[in-house]
Amino acid sequence: MLENYLPILVFVIVGLLFGTFFIVLGFILGPRKPDAEKLSAYECGFEAFEDARMKFDVRYYLVAILFIIFDLEIAFLFPWAVALREIGMFGFMAMMLFLGLLVIGFIYEWKKGALQWE
Amino acid sequence: MIEMLQTLIMWDAWPAGLQTLVVIMLKIVAILAPLMVAVAYYTYFERKVIGYMHVRIGPNRVGPRGWLQPIADAVKLMFKEIVIPSGADKKVFLIAPVLAMAPALAMWAVIPFNDTLVLADINASLLYVLAIGSMGVYGIILAGWASNSKYAFLGAMRSAAQMVSYEIAMGFALVVVLMAAGSLNLGDIVRAQQGDYGLFNWYWLPLLPMMVVYFISGVAETNRAPFDLAEGESEIVAGFHVDYSGTTFAVFFLAEYANMIIVGMLSALLFMGGWLSPFQGWTDSWLGQPSLFWLLAKASIFLFLFLWFRATFPRYRYDQLMRLGWKVFIPLTIVWLVLVGVAVMAGLEPWFGKA
């Protein structure tokens, strides 16, 4: 079974090499005439007046945290969905209970305004 | 022919490990070479289709009818200077496009092209697709961070939040397909759609809302119009790749188009019966037989939809985008998950009966 994964490993390596190859090709073929203006960060003609790594909205963190919860949930659902026919009514009801709990949490988030962008 | 070549290079004398590796490499080339041609001509096709939708001609200067346009574009990008901004984190700046490209290509390892033609026939291929697909976000967020430009940073933040939001809806839609098919193997999912009713056996009918959710999430995942807020040329110029030039930009571009083709292929495999023929049993000719042709034809329809969307819809606002992902798609997919669960438990024919 495990030898089926060998092509995948090779493919990932080929994918990495492919991208690297292209970039190296660009360095070989392209000209290199840097100057201070060219190398400054693009800001529509203005000089950059502060560092770009600035403060950003906390909601991006919130989205990331909510994503982790839901993505774990999906990872949890995957094996259940495959085995649904074998585990029968008990397995089905157990997952429905779990989903119910998740939906309560989801409604709470919604009402709290965590999903609100204005 | 092949035997002659084998004796010529003394194939039998090679060590067994090397033989396997060479065979795998040849198969990978057999997938990647057509893929790169497909990506190149998909960009040409995009410009032509959108051109005609705007009542103009599109590229028509390079070669007959502009057929050499993508080649010219590729050559041009190779000969452009790669500018690395002075404030950028150089290593991360150069690694980011590679990290965007590798998953977009590696996903092709598990895509089945017909009943037997698949590079890696693993039993968890759909899980692999979901896992590798979500790696793409690293390339984008690292690119935005490393550029040290405000536009790139904002574009990367937007893009990352958008991709993770739509990944949830996409994941739920995939779980529903799994429940219906009872297997994680993409080949088995297509085989589960085979039946006496031809195209009415395919999952597009019982899982229609999931197909819509999956495809729209796919459009959002690949940052395509109308969800291309990461690009947002009127506000943040080009988003995360604003400071990339030459081949570093080309790699991002290739990755985006390879991802789009993946989404088209997966939509065809998961919901439209993959390589199965819509005329199964109607005719004895090749049209009634399952073949690679049908898979590519179905994927092409989805790929055309990408272009059609881009020409038709205005860009979403960011709050509308997040609302659609979190407040429309996720509740819809959860409801459908419960419905399909009940249908599977009841063994509803003809889709959910088979064990």
XYZ file of C-alpha atoms in Angstrom:
473
model
C 0.000 0.000 0.000
C 2.694 2.438 1.015
C 4.547 2.136 -2.304
C 1.522 3.844 -3.883
C 2.639 6.993 -2.115
C 6.068 7.004 -3.757
C 4.813 8.696 -6.966
C 3.283 11.417 -4.792
C 6.581 12.082 -3.034
C 8.340 12.220 -6.406
C 5.635 14.499 -7.763
C 5.971 16.938 -4.839
C 9.726 17.073 -5.390
C 9.243 17.578 -9.131
C 6.762 20.368 -8.354
C 9.302 22.119 -6.113
C 12.084 21.699 -8.683
C 9.820 22.916 -11.470
C 9.137 26.225 -9.739
C 12.794 26.614 -8.740
C 13.876 25.862 -12.307
C 11.673 28.621 -13.692
C 12.961 31.209 -11.254
C 16.589 30.227 -11.889
C 15.897 30.469 -15.620
C 14.616 33.996 -15.109
C 17.780 34.938 -13.241
C 19.930 33.506 -16.045
C 18.053 35.007 -18.983
C 16.857 38.311 -17.563
C 18.948 41.478 -17.250
C 20.075 42.732 -13.821
C 20.251 46.521 -13.673
C 19.068 47.447 -10.193
C 18.851 51.033 -8.953
C 17.484 52.551 -5.772
C 14.199 53.682 -7.303
C 13.522 50.348 -8.946
C 14.172 48.442 -5.749
C 11.906 50.553 -3.553
C 8.591 48.996 -2.617
C 5.809 49.878 -5.014
C 3.542 52.524 -3.543
C 1.963 54.316 -6.524
C 4.914 56.699 -6.930
C 5.079 57.809 -3.302
C 8.039 57.094 -1.085
C 7.080 54.462 1.451
C 6.646 56.435 4.673
C 6.473 53.590 7.140
C 7.148 49.890 7.388
C 4.618 47.758 5.565
C 4.365 45.217 8.390
C 1.746 47.284 10.124
C -1.059 46.563 12.559
C -4.000 44.841 10.974
C -7.568 44.123 11.838
C -8.110 41.615 14.650
C -10.890 40.007 12.633
C -8.313 38.268 10.472
C -7.197 36.426 13.617
C -10.795 35.650 14.429
C -11.371 34.163 10.986
C -8.230 32.066 11.395
C -9.382 30.738 14.780
C -12.876 29.943 13.524
C -11.290 28.237 10.528
C -9.283 25.930 12.774
C -12.406 24.848 14.653
C -14.383 24.152 11.503
C -11.532 22.533 9.645
C -10.954 20.136 12.545
C -14.641 19.397 12.391
C -14.290 18.504 8.700
C -11.261 16.323 9.392
C -13.428 14.589 12.004
C -16.277 14.118 9.510
C -14.105 12.529 6.797
C -13.699 9.046 8.332
C -17.267 9.114 9.581
C -18.597 9.881 6.080
C -16.632 6.999 4.549
C -17.793 4.487 7.157
C -21.375 5.749 7.420
C -22.946 2.617 5.900
C -21.092 0.271 8.253
C -21.584 2.086 11.551
C -25.360 2.242 11.167
C -27.897 4.231 13.119
C -25.795 4.586 16.281
C -22.912 6.188 14.431
C -25.285 8.407 12.516
C -27.047 9.666 15.640
C -23.740 10.234 17.452
C -22.511 12.483 14.670
C -25.842 14.310 14.503
C -25.506 15.065 18.220
C -21.992 16.359 17.634
C -23.123 18.443 14.666
C -25.951 19.822 16.792
C -23.442 21.024 19.379
C -21.352 22.580 16.641
C -24.377 24.347 15.192
C -25.196 25.804 18.622
C -21.657 27.203 18.735
C -22.022 28.496 15.212
C -25.295 30.277 16.082
C -23.586 31.812 19.134
C -20.752 33.137 16.957
C -23.234 34.491 14.468
C -25.301 36.285 17.152
C -22.126 37.659 18.763
C -21.252 39.243 15.436
C -18.004 37.334 14.949
C -18.933 36.756 11.318
C -19.780 40.409 10.719
C -17.599 42.549 8.453
C -18.766 46.072 7.857
C 9.354 0.145 -30.401
C 9.495 0.288 -26.614
C 11.253 -3.090 -26.477
C 13.825 -1.888 -28.995
C 14.477 1.167 -26.869
C 14.744 -1.022 -23.780
C 17.454 -3.210 -25.324
C 19.227 -0.136 -26.654
C 19.672 1.428 -23.224
C 20.158 -2.015 -21.541
C 17.091 -1.466 -19.364
C 17.293 -4.861 -17.646
C 20.743 -4.082 -16.326
C 19.500 -1.054 -14.382
C 18.915 -1.424 -10.638
C 15.251 -2.052 -9.753
C 14.909 1.124 -7.670
C 16.131 3.269 -10.513
C 13.762 1.522 -12.931
C 10.743 2.376 -10.751
C 11.927 5.953 -10.391
C 12.414 6.394 -14.134
C 8.963 4.961 -14.864
C 7.413 7.344 -12.314
C 9.320 10.290 -13.778
C 8.123 9.432 -17.285
C 4.530 9.266 -16.047
C 4.919 12.615 -14.300
C 6.227 14.163 -17.519
C 3.266 12.614 -19.357
C 0.964 14.505 -16.960
C 2.919 17.760 -16.658
C 3.651 18.363 -20.343
C -0.023 18.359 -21.436
C -0.855 20.319 -18.278
C 1.583 23.100 -19.169
C 0.207 23.233 -22.721
C -3.312 23.330 -21.269
C -2.352 26.185 -18.925
C -0.752 28.146 -21.768
C -3.722 27.762 -24.061
C -6.192 28.308 -21.273
C -4.756 31.827 -20.871
C -5.111 32.332 -24.630
C -8.645 30.956 -24.539
C -9.466 33.237 -21.600
C -8.395 36.337 -23.487
C -10.264 35.263 -26.596
C -13.484 34.334 -24.779
C -13.538 37.491 -22.688
C -12.670 39.435 -25.843
C -15.658 38.076 -27.708
C -17.900 38.630 -24.683
C -16.798 42.270 -24.747
C -17.427 42.387 -28.531
C -13.741 42.706 -29.436
C -11.362 40.249 -31.043
C -8.755 39.484 -28.396
C -5.158 38.527 -29.226
C -4.747 38.025 -32.985
C -1.267 39.310 -33.895
C 1.234 36.659 -32.823
C 1.016 33.752 -35.253
C -2.122 32.704 -37.131
C -5.181 33.942 -35.157
C -2.867 34.709 -32.258
C -2.141 31.032 -31.553
C 1.454 31.741 -30.595
C 0.464 34.424 -28.069
C 0.973 32.268 -24.920
C 4.400 31.157 -26.187
C 5.365 34.781 -26.791
C 4.127 35.697 -23.294
C 6.204 32.938 -21.721
C 9.346 33.961 -23.617
C 8.800 37.604 -22.713
C 8.451 36.806 -19.009
C 11.636 34.714 -19.065
C 13.665 37.625 -20.431
C 12.338 40.154 -17.918
C 14.406 41.346 -14.999
C 13.549 39.836 -11.631
C 13.294 42.762 -9.242
C 13.739 41.964 -5.566
C 12.715 45.036 -3.552
C 15.394 46.295 -1.178
C 13.092 46.034 1.844
C 12.052 42.480 1.020
C 13.036 39.346 2.870
C 14.971 37.870 -0.053
C 14.859 34.176 0.795
C 11.153 34.112 1.609
C 10.460 36.325 -1.394
C 11.952 33.704 -3.707
C 10.595 30.656 -1.886
C 6.986 31.905 -1.913
C 6.265 31.322 -5.639
C 7.753 27.830 -5.428
C 5.488 27.079 -2.468
C 2.490 28.265 -4.459
C 3.473 26.176 -7.481
C 4.394 22.826 -5.884
C 0.961 22.010 -4.382
C -0.826 23.095 -7.568
C 1.210 20.522 -9.488
C 1.402 17.828 -6.795
C -2.389 17.565 -6.670
C -2.312 16.033 -10.148
C -0.679 12.889 -8.756
C -4.007 11.450 -7.613
C -6.328 12.652 -10.389
C -7.648 9.612 -12.300
C -7.971 10.092 -16.057
C -10.039 6.996 -16.696
C -10.909 3.736 -14.996
C -7.302 2.548 -14.765
C -5.156 5.532 -15.715
C -3.968 7.152 -12.485
C -0.449 7.864 -11.254
C -0.958 7.198 -7.546
C -4.040 5.095 -6.825
C -4.163 5.772 -3.096
C -7.231 5.111 -0.969
C -7.253 8.606 0.561
C -6.947 10.645 -2.631
C -9.708 13.125 -1.806
C -8.179 13.815 1.610
C -4.845 14.324 -0.132
C -6.410 16.804 -2.552
C -7.957 18.780 0.311
C -4.736 18.744 2.340
C -2.403 19.709 -0.488
C -4.913 22.234 -1.826
C -4.833 24.155 1.428
C -1.022 24.374 1.275
C -1.391 26.910 -1.529
C -2.269 29.632 0.948
C 1.285 29.549 2.345
C 2.765 30.741 -0.918
C 0.383 33.682 -0.997
C 0.780 34.805 2.593
C 4.578 34.455 2.479
C 4.691 36.442 -0.765
C 2.646 39.248 0.797
C 4.772 39.269 3.925
C 8.148 39.057 2.210
C 7.460 41.846 -0.305
C 7.345 44.444 2.487
C 4.850 46.489 0.507
C 1.543 47.680 1.911
C -0.465 46.556 -1.083
C 1.088 43.118 -1.088
C 0.504 42.772 2.644
C -3.158 43.808 2.456
C -3.697 41.545 -0.550
C -2.154 38.594 1.241
C -4.261 39.147 4.378
C -7.442 39.367 2.362
C -6.532 36.396 0.271
C -5.607 34.198 3.218
C -8.829 34.998 5.102
C -10.855 34.392 1.953
C -9.180 31.089 1.149
C -9.559 29.645 4.626
C -13.203 30.760 4.797
C -14.132 29.082 1.548
C -12.124 26.026 2.365
C -14.636 25.181 5.092
C -17.576 25.289 2.692
C -15.530 23.280 0.207
C -14.607 20.694 2.838
C -18.233 20.237 3.895
C -19.284 19.826 0.250
C -16.604 17.140 -0.157
C -17.802 15.355 2.998
C -21.288 15.144 1.482
C -19.830 13.530 -1.656
C -17.957 11.069 0.547
C -21.126 10.098 2.367
C -22.834 9.408 -0.938
C -19.919 7.457 -2.427
C -18.619 5.771 0.729
C -15.007 6.057 -0.438
C -12.161 8.537 -0.415
C -10.701 7.212 -3.658
C -11.529 9.462 -6.611
C -11.822 6.474 -8.957
C -14.280 4.767 -6.616
C -16.301 7.978 -6.327
C -16.721 8.015 -10.112
C -17.523 4.283 -10.160
C -20.197 4.860 -7.500
C -21.911 7.235 -9.925
C -22.267 4.508 -12.537
C -25.769 3.134 -12.924
C -28.725 2.248 -15.107
C -30.004 5.811 -15.351
C -26.932 7.213 -17.077
C -26.419 10.857 -16.301
C -29.239 10.892 -13.725
C -27.095 8.601 -11.597
C -24.396 11.218 -11.280
C -24.215 13.243 -8.091
C -25.095 16.566 -9.680
C -28.769 15.708 -9.271
C -29.008 14.698 -5.588
C -26.116 16.970 -4.570
C -26.902 19.939 -6.817
C -26.497 22.597 -4.077
C -23.181 20.991 -3.103
C -21.954 21.175 -6.675
C -22.795 24.873 -6.773
C -21.125 25.443 -3.393
C -18.074 23.435 -4.412
C -17.577 25.231 -7.684
C -18.143 28.727 -6.300
C -15.783 27.928 -3.417
C -13.306 26.747 -6.032
C -13.573 30.104 -7.780
C -12.973 31.855 -4.456
C -10.085 29.521 -3.530
C -8.265 30.282 -6.753
C -8.830 34.042 -6.245
C -10.658 34.420 -9.528
C -13.243 37.046 -10.452
C -15.760 37.867 -9.007
C -13.851 36.947 -5.820
C -10.485 38.383 -6.854
C -10.272 40.819 -3.946
C -6.715 39.692 -3.398
C -5.941 41.317 -6.732
C -8.317 44.273 -6.478
C -6.457 46.327 -9.075
C -8.492 49.449 -8.373
C -7.551 49.536 -4.665
C -4.483 47.417 -3.940
C -3.055 47.286 -7.470
C -2.299 43.577 -7.825
C -2.392 42.315 -4.274
C 0.187 39.857 -3.046
C 2.238 39.695 -6.250
C 2.537 43.448 -6.856
C 6.325 43.384 -6.359
C 6.939 40.218 -8.364
C 8.259 40.418 -11.894
C 9.592 38.155 -14.616
C 9.526 34.442 -13.956
C 8.738 34.842 -10.244
C 5.431 36.336 -11.345
C 5.054 33.692 -14.067
C 5.262 30.936 -11.451
C 2.376 32.468 -9.458
C 0.448 32.802 -12.678
C 1.048 29.172 -13.677
C 0.049 28.009 -10.197
C -3.227 29.941 -10.366
C -4.169 28.447 -13.723
C -3.084 24.918 -12.744
C -5.331 25.286 -9.684
C -8.245 26.387 -11.838
C -7.845 23.351 -14.065
C -7.737 21.145 -10.944
C -11.014 22.650 -9.704
C -12.595 21.991 -13.119
C -11.346 18.392 -13.141
C -12.505 17.715 -9.577
C -15.953 19.190 -10.253
C -16.237 16.855 -13.238
C -15.013 13.840 -11.247
C -17.042 14.403 -8.100
C -20.342 15.608 -9.478
C -20.540 14.993 -13.221
C -19.538 11.341 -13.373
C -15.941 11.871 -14.467
C -15.169 9.742 -17.505
C -18.673 8.205 -17.707
C -20.635 8.932 -20.855
C -23.881 10.914 -20.663
C -25.200 8.736 -23.509
C -24.551 5.435 -21.724
C -26.769 2.784 -23.320
C -28.204 5.128 -25.959
C -25.726 4.227 -28.655
C -23.119 1.544 -29.293
C -20.587 3.948 -30.823
C -17.712 5.508 -28.832
C -20.059 8.286 -27.716
C -21.812 5.823 -25.430
C -18.567 4.517 -23.920
C -16.802 5.958 -20.895
C -13.558 7.606 -21.969
C -11.025 10.308 -21.222
C -12.821 12.466 -23.773
C -15.848 12.844 -21.508
C -13.755 13.796 -18.494
C -11.956 16.503 -20.457
C -15.200 17.721 -22.043
C -16.857 18.075 -18.644
C -13.827 19.771 -17.126
C -13.769 22.179 -20.091
C -17.332 23.220 -19.380
C -16.367 24.129 -15.827
C -13.269 25.945 -17.068
C -15.425 27.934 -19.453
C -17.630 28.893 -16.491
C -14.572 30.463 -14.795
C -14.142 32.767 -17.795
C -17.843 33.422 -18.137
C -18.043 34.488 -14.480
C -15.110 36.812 -14.956
C -16.739 38.515 -17.931
C -20.163 38.720 -16.310
C -20.004 39.572 -12.618
C -18.700 42.703 -10.907
C -16.279 42.139 -8.045
C -17.722 41.318 -4.629
C -17.161 43.639 -1.702
C -15.179 42.059 1.124
C -18.059 41.946 3.611
C -20.314 40.405 0.947
C -17.669 37.804 0.243
C -17.333 36.818 3.898
C -21.110 36.821 4.315
C -21.528 34.461 1.383
C -18.884 32.076 2.690
C -19.821 31.978 6.367
C -23.515 32.804 6.465
C -24.814 31.209 3.280
C -22.549 28.348 2.229
C -21.706 26.863 5.634
C -25.321 26.661 6.890
C -26.419 25.334 3.495
C -23.774 22.617 3.479
C -24.566 21.567 7.082
C -28.271 21.252 6.248
C -27.475 19.234 3.124
C -25.082 17.045 5.082
C -27.899 16.083 7.453
C -30.324 15.514 4.568
C -27.897 13.288 2.676
C -27.095 11.471 5.922
C -30.793 10.622 6.318
C -30.994 9.600 2.648
C -27.976 7.296 3.015
C -29.436 5.721 6.157
C -32.720 5.175 4.293
C -30.808 3.772 1.285
C -32.533 6.093 -1.186
C -32.276 4.653 -4.710
C -30.657 5.062 -7.169
C -27.882 7.170 -5.620
C -27.392 6.124 -2.032
C -28.444 2.456 -2.087
C -25.141 0.712 -2.837
C -23.039 -0.281 0.134
